[in-house]
Coordinates of C-alpha atoms in Angstrom, one line a residue:
M1 CA 127.1 20.9 -21.5
E2 CA 128.2 24.3 -22.5
E3 CA 125.5 24.4 -25.3
V4 CA 122.9 24.2 -22.6
L5 CA 124.4 26.3 -19.8
R6 CA 125.2 29.3 -22.0
P7 CA 121.6 29.9 -23.2
L8 CA 120.3 29.4 -19.7
I9 CA 122.8 31.8 -18.2
V10 CA 122.0 34.4 -20.9
V11 CA 118.2 34.1 -20.4
A12 CA 118.4 34.0 -16.6
G13 CA 120.7 37.0 -16.5
T14 CA 118.5 39.0 -18.8
V15 CA 115.3 38.1 -16.8
A16 CA 117.0 39.1 -13.6
V17 CA 118.1 42.5 -15.0
T18 CA 114.6 43.1 -16.3
V19 CA 113.0 42.3 -13.0
I20 CA 115.4 44.6 -11.1
A21 CA 114.8 47.4 -13.6
G22 CA 111.0 47.0 -13.2
L23 CA 111.3 47.1 -9.4
L24 CA 113.4 50.3 -9.6
I25 CA 110.9 52.0 -11.9
D26 CA 108.1 51.0 -9.5
R27 CA 110.0 52.4 -6.5
L28 CA 110.6 55.7 -8.4
L29 CA 106.9 55.9 -9.2
R30 CA 106.0 55.4 -5.6
L31 CA 108.5 58.1 -4.6
G32 CA 107.0 60.5 -7.1
A33 CA 103.5 59.8 -5.8
R34 CA 104.6 60.6 -2.3
R35 CA 106.3 63.8 -3.3
H36 CA 103.4 65.0 -5.5
P37 CA 100.2 63.8 -3.7
D38 CA 98.1 66.2 -5.8
T39 CA 98.6 64.1 -8.9
H40 CA 97.6 60.5 -9.4
L41 CA 99.6 60.0 -12.6
P42 CA 102.6 58.1 -10.9
L43 CA 100.2 55.7 -9.3
L44 CA 98.4 55.2 -12.6
L45 CA 101.7 54.6 -14.4
R46 CA 102.4 51.7 -12.1
R47 CA 99.9 49.7 -14.2
L48 CA 102.6 49.8 -16.9
Q49 CA 105.0 47.7 -14.9
L50 CA 104.1 44.3 -16.3
P51 CA 104.0 45.3 -20.1
L52 CA 107.1 47.4 -19.5
Q53 CA 109.1 44.6 -18.0
L54 CA 108.0 42.3 -20.9
L55 CA 109.2 44.9 -23.4
L56 CA 112.5 45.4 -21.6
G57 CA 113.0 41.7 -21.4
T58 CA 112.4 41.0 -25.1
L59 CA 114.7 43.9 -26.1
A60 CA 117.4 42.7 -23.7
L61 CA 117.1 39.2 -25.0
Q62 CA 117.5 40.4 -28.6
A63 CA 120.6 42.4 -27.6
T64 CA 122.2 39.5 -25.7
Y65 CA 120.9 36.8 -28.1
P66 CA 124.2 36.4 -30.0
L67 CA 126.0 35.4 -26.8
A68 CA 123.8 32.2 -26.5
H69 CA 125.4 30.7 -29.7
L70 CA 122.2 28.7 -30.6
D71 CA 121.8 26.4 -33.6
P72 CA 121.1 28.4 -36.8
H73 CA 117.9 26.4 -37.4
Q74 CA 116.5 27.5 -34.1
D75 CA 117.9 31.0 -34.5
T76 CA 115.3 32.1 -37.2
F77 CA 112.3 30.9 -35.2
I78 CA 113.4 32.4 -31.9
R79 CA 114.2 35.8 -33.5
K80 CA 110.7 35.9 -35.0
M81 CA 109.2 34.9 -31.7
L82 CA 111.1 37.7 -29.9
A83 CA 110.0 40.2 -32.5
A84 CA 106.3 39.1 -32.2
V85 CA 106.5 39.3 -28.4
T86 CA 108.1 42.8 -28.7
I87 CA 105.3 44.0 -30.9
I88 CA 102.7 42.6 -28.5
A89 CA 104.4 44.2 -25.5
V90 CA 104.6 47.6 -27.3
A91 CA 100.8 47.5 -28.1
W92 CA 100.0 46.4 -24.5
L93 CA 102.2 49.2 -23.1
A94 CA 100.5 51.8 -25.4
I95 CA 97.1 50.7 -24.3
R96 CA 97.9 50.8 -20.6
A97 CA 99.7 54.2 -21.0
A98 CA 96.7 55.6 -22.9
D99 CA 94.3 54.4 -20.1
A100 CA 96.5 56.0 -17.4
V101 CA 96.8 59.3 -19.2
A102 CA 93.1 59.4 -20.0
E103 CA 92.1 58.6 -16.4
N104 CA 94.5 61.2 -15.0
M105 CA 93.1 63.8 -17.4
L106 CA 89.6 63.0 -16.4
R107 CA 90.4 63.2 -12.7
R108 CA 92.2 66.5 -13.0
Y109 CA 89.4 68.0 -15.1
S110 CA 86.8 66.9 -12.6
Q111 CA 88.7 68.6 -9.8
R112 CA 89.0 71.9 -11.8
T113 CA 85.3 72.2 -12.8
S114 CA 82.0 72.0 -11.0
E115 CA 79.9 71.2 -14.1
I116 CA 79.1 67.6 -13.8
S117 CA 77.7 67.5 -17.4
R118 CA 81.1 68.5 -18.8
V119 CA 82.8 65.8 -16.8
R120 CA 80.4 63.2 -18.1
Q121 CA 80.8 64.4 -21.6
L122 CA 84.7 64.1 -21.4
R123 CA 84.3 60.6 -19.8
T124 CA 82.1 59.5 -22.7
Q125 CA 84.5 60.8 -25.3
L126 CA 87.6 59.3 -23.7
G127 CA 85.9 56.0 -23.3
L128 CA 84.9 55.7 -26.9
V129 CA 88.3 56.9 -28.2
R130 CA 90.0 54.4 -25.9
R131 CA 87.9 51.6 -27.3
I132 CA 88.6 52.6 -30.9
V133 CA 92.4 52.9 -30.2
T134 CA 92.4 49.6 -28.4
S135 CA 90.6 47.8 -31.2
V136 CA 92.9 49.2 -33.8
L137 CA 96.0 48.2 -31.8
V138 CA 94.8 44.7 -31.1
V139 CA 93.9 44.0 -34.7
T140 CA 97.1 45.4 -36.0
T141 CA 99.3 43.6 -33.5
V142 CA 97.6 40.2 -34.1
A143 CA 98.0 40.7 -37.9
V144 CA 101.7 41.6 -37.6
A145 CA 102.4 38.7 -35.2
I146 CA 100.7 36.2 -37.5
L147 CA 102.7 37.5 -40.5
L148 CA 105.9 37.2 -38.6
L149 CA 105.3 33.7 -37.1
I150 CA 103.5 32.1 -40.1
P151 CA 105.2 33.0 -43.4
S152 CA 102.5 31.1 -45.3
M153 CA 100.0 33.7 -44.4
R154 CA 101.7 36.2 -46.7
A155 CA 100.5 34.2 -49.7
L156 CA 97.0 34.2 -48.3
G157 CA 97.3 38.0 -47.8
T158 CA 98.4 38.5 -51.4
S159 CA 95.4 36.5 -52.7
M160 CA 93.1 38.5 -50.4
L161 CA 94.4 41.8 -51.7
A162 CA 93.9 40.6 -55.3
S163 CA 90.2 40.1 -54.6
A164 CA 89.9 43.2 -52.4
G165 CA 87.2 44.8 -54.6
V166 CA 84.7 41.9 -54.2
I167 CA 85.6 41.4 -50.5
G168 CA 85.2 45.1 -49.9
I169 CA 81.7 45.2 -51.4
I170 CA 80.6 42.1 -49.4
A171 CA 82.1 43.4 -46.2
G172 CA 80.5 46.8 -46.7
V173 CA 77.0 45.3 -47.2
A174 CA 77.5 42.8 -44.3
A175 CA 78.8 45.5 -41.9
Q176 CA 76.4 48.2 -42.8
S177 CA 74.6 48.1 -39.4
T178 CA 77.9 47.9 -37.5
L179 CA 79.4 50.9 -39.4
S180 CA 76.2 52.8 -38.8
N181 CA 76.4 52.1 -35.0
L182 CA 80.1 53.1 -35.0
M183 CA 79.3 56.4 -36.7
A184 CA 76.3 56.9 -34.3
G185 CA 78.6 56.2 -31.3
L186 CA 81.1 58.9 -32.5
Q187 CA 78.2 61.3 -33.1
I188 CA 76.9 60.7 -29.6
A189 CA 80.4 61.0 -28.0
F190 CA 81.3 64.3 -29.7
G191 CA 77.7 65.7 -30.4
D192 CA 76.8 66.0 -26.7
S193 CA 73.3 64.6 -27.3
V194 CA 73.6 62.0 -24.5
K195 CA 76.3 61.3 -22.0
I196 CA 77.2 58.7 -19.3
G197 CA 75.2 59.6 -16.2
D198 CA 72.3 61.4 -18.1
T199 CA 68.8 60.6 -16.9
V200 CA 66.7 59.6 -20.0
V201 CA 63.3 58.2 -20.8
V202 CA 63.5 55.6 -23.6
E203 CA 60.7 53.3 -24.7
G204 CA 58.6 54.4 -21.7
E205 CA 61.4 53.4 -19.3
W206 CA 63.1 55.9 -16.9
G207 CA 66.8 55.3 -16.1
V208 CA 70.4 56.6 -16.2
V209 CA 72.8 56.0 -19.0
E210 CA 75.4 53.6 -17.5
E211 CA 77.7 52.7 -20.4
I212 CA 78.2 53.8 -24.1
T213 CA 80.2 51.5 -26.4
L214 CA 80.9 51.6 -30.1
A215 CA 77.7 49.5 -30.8
F216 CA 75.4 49.6 -27.8
L217 CA 74.2 51.9 -25.1
T218 CA 73.1 50.6 -21.6
V219 CA 70.5 52.3 -19.5
R220 CA 70.1 51.4 -15.9
I221 CA 66.4 51.5 -15.2
W222 CA 65.1 52.7 -11.8
D223 CA 64.4 49.1 -10.7
D224 CA 68.0 48.1 -11.5
R225 CA 67.2 46.4 -14.7
R226 CA 69.5 47.1 -17.7
L227 CA 68.1 48.3 -21.0
T228 CA 70.6 47.7 -23.8
M229 CA 69.9 49.5 -27.1
P230 CA 71.9 50.2 -30.3
V231 CA 73.5 53.6 -30.3
S232 CA 71.9 54.3 -33.7
Y233 CA 68.5 54.4 -31.9
F234 CA 69.5 57.8 -30.3
N235 CA 70.2 59.4 -33.6
S236 CA 67.0 58.2 -35.4
K237 CA 64.2 58.3 -32.7
P238 CA 63.1 60.8 -30.2
Y239 CA 63.8 60.3 -26.5
E240 CA 63.7 62.4 -23.3
N241 CA 67.0 63.6 -21.8
W242 CA 66.2 65.1 -18.4
S243 CA 69.9 66.0 -17.8
R244 CA 70.4 68.1 -20.9
G245 CA 70.4 71.8 -20.2
G246 CA 70.8 71.1 -16.4
A247 CA 69.7 68.5 -13.9
Q248 CA 66.9 70.6 -12.5
I249 CA 63.4 69.3 -13.3
T250 CA 59.7 69.9 -12.5
G251 CA 57.5 67.0 -11.5
T252 CA 53.7 66.7 -11.7
V253 CA 51.1 64.9 -9.7
Y254 CA 47.5 64.3 -11.0
L255 CA 44.6 63.7 -8.6
H256 CA 41.0 62.8 -9.5
L257 CA 38.8 64.4 -6.9
D258 CA 35.2 65.3 -6.2
H259 CA 33.7 68.6 -7.3
S260 CA 33.4 69.6 -3.6
T261 CA 37.2 69.7 -3.1
P262 CA 38.4 72.9 -1.4
I263 CA 41.0 73.8 -4.0
T264 CA 42.2 76.9 -2.1
L265 CA 42.9 75.0 1.1
L266 CA 44.5 72.1 -0.8
R267 CA 46.8 74.6 -2.6
E268 CA 47.8 76.2 0.8
H269 CA 48.5 72.8 2.3
L270 CA 50.7 71.8 -0.7
H271 CA 52.8 74.9 -0.2
E272 CA 53.2 74.3 3.5
Y273 CA 54.2 70.7 2.9
L274 CA 56.7 71.6 0.2
R275 CA 58.5 73.9 2.6
E276 CA 59.2 71.0 4.9
R277 CA 60.6 68.7 2.2
R278 CA 64.4 68.8 1.5
E279 CA 63.8 67.6 -2.1
W280 CA 62.0 70.8 -3.1
D281 CA 64.5 73.3 -4.4
G282 CA 62.1 76.3 -4.0
R283 CA 62.1 77.3 -7.6
S284 CA 58.5 76.8 -8.5
W285 CA 55.3 75.0 -7.4
G286 CA 51.6 75.2 -8.2
L287 CA 48.2 73.5 -8.0
V288 CA 45.4 74.0 -10.6
V289 CA 42.3 72.3 -11.9
T290 CA 43.1 71.0 -15.4
D291 CA 39.9 69.2 -16.3
S292 CA 36.3 68.6 -15.2
T293 CA 33.9 65.8 -15.9
P294 CA 30.3 65.2 -14.7
T295 CA 31.6 63.0 -12.0
N296 CA 35.0 64.5 -10.9
I297 CA 37.7 67.0 -11.4
V298 CA 41.4 66.6 -12.3
V299 CA 43.9 68.5 -10.1
R300 CA 47.5 69.0 -11.2
A301 CA 50.2 69.7 -8.6
T302 CA 53.6 70.8 -9.8
M303 CA 56.9 71.1 -7.9
S304 CA 60.5 71.6 -8.8
A305 CA 63.6 69.6 -7.7
A306 CA 67.3 69.6 -8.2
D307 CA 67.5 66.3 -10.2
A308 CA 65.4 63.4 -11.4
D309 CA 65.9 61.3 -8.2
D310 CA 64.7 64.1 -5.9
V311 CA 61.7 64.8 -8.1
W312 CA 60.6 61.2 -8.1
D313 CA 60.7 61.0 -4.3
L314 CA 58.9 64.4 -4.1
R315 CA 56.1 63.3 -6.4
C316 CA 55.4 60.2 -4.4
A317 CA 55.5 62.1 -1.1
V318 CA 53.2 64.8 -2.4
R319 CA 50.7 62.4 -3.8
E320 CA 50.6 60.4 -0.5
E321 CA 50.3 63.6 1.6
L322 CA 47.5 65.2 -0.4
L323 CA 45.4 62.1 -0.5
G324 CA 46.0 61.5 3.2
W325 CA 45.2 65.1 4.2
L326 CA 41.9 65.1 2.2
G327 CA 40.9 61.8 3.8
R328 CA 41.5 63.2 7.3
T329 CA 40.1 66.7 6.9
H330 CA 37.8 66.6 3.8
P331 CA 36.7 63.0 3.1
Q332 CA 33.9 64.3 0.9
A333 CA 36.5 65.5 -1.6
L334 CA 37.7 62.0 -2.5
P335 CA 36.2 60.5 -5.6
K336 CA 33.0 58.6 -5.2
I337 CA 31.3 55.8 -7.2
P338 CA 27.6 56.6 -7.7
T339 CA 25.4 53.8 -6.6
A340 CA 21.5 53.6 -6.4
L341 CA 18.9 50.9 -6.0
A342 CA 17.5 49.9 -9.4
G343 CA 13.7 50.3 -9.6
P344 CA 11.4 47.6 -11.2
S345 CA 11.4 47.6 -15.0
D346 CA 8.3 47.6 -17.1
G347 CA 8.7 44.0 -17.9
D348 CA 8.8 43.1 -14.2
Y349 CA 5.7 45.2 -13.6
R350 CA 3.7 43.5 -16.3
M351 CA 4.7 40.1 -15.1
A352 CA 3.6 41.0 -11.5
M353 CA 0.2 42.3 -12.8
S354 CA -0.4 39.2 -14.8
A355 CA 0.4 37.0 -11.8
N356 CA -2.0 38.9 -9.7
G357 CA -4.7 38.6 -12.4
S358 CA -4.3 34.9 -12.6
R359 CA -4.6 34.5 -8.9
G360 CA -7.9 36.6 -8.9
E361 CA -9.5 34.4 -11.6
S362 CA -8.7 31.3 -9.7
D363 CA -10.3 32.7 -6.5
E364 CA -13.6 33.2 -8.4

């Protein structure tokens, strides 16, 4: 009976102490958050409670393990299991701590600066670095845990190291595209060519960069579709980044009108209408005739806005207003389709004459 009760008492006591320690740490973090409301780090560190309790529990079990007096055959496996769980808890704790520190750093930086582009750049860099660190920690932790729990894997590892040259060549060829995407992701993160939140035009689609990973970049198109592309695309092909150099942008509206269009009056009406629109930032505007054909003219109206969303709304509103104003006040300025009654052709005329001649001969 003692062989069963002793391990249970040791394990239950260790778990109870671990839970109490975790609750005390959580209470201290809450108290720190109330005393320093300007920082969110204590609240973010509360995410570490579960991995921290797991780490404290495994360390406490390793310290109190000799008091259990277990069978020597079970002793080796349990010690290896505790060591593997400790390594997993350390990796988990490191990942959660890195996430909390990165999020707190991004929040504090966004409060200090008014440049949204810098905030988006830092968020992109922190996101990619976090994914790289997480991937490395996960792979390393799993490898160490397997080596601790399965001794036979050490022989397999030795044989793999012996053939590392051939395996390295094969892996390099197979992972060429993956490595290129990885390097392209790092270049995008630290090269400031495109950031999360930038407005881009890719493959004829207009949208906002929503997510950047180590391999792919997701663009949320204006109609809420998602365009997923490899990050290497943005280092090898041209694309439009409307947010680079500032979010301000100039939009254009093209109208095909008749030659009798009163351009001066149309230009004055455009200026008056832009003054009433909140989307127009007042930087620039214009209306000019850019082309002329035998049937119509091409009028280009330009107007500036603070960002891509405002310029899209402003372009649609200006196009609708100019066409409506011309239809109400100068309907002759709208484009026309020339139509005319077709006269009789020479063949129809000869057929009619021959028919009249045949009728005259029959009358005689």
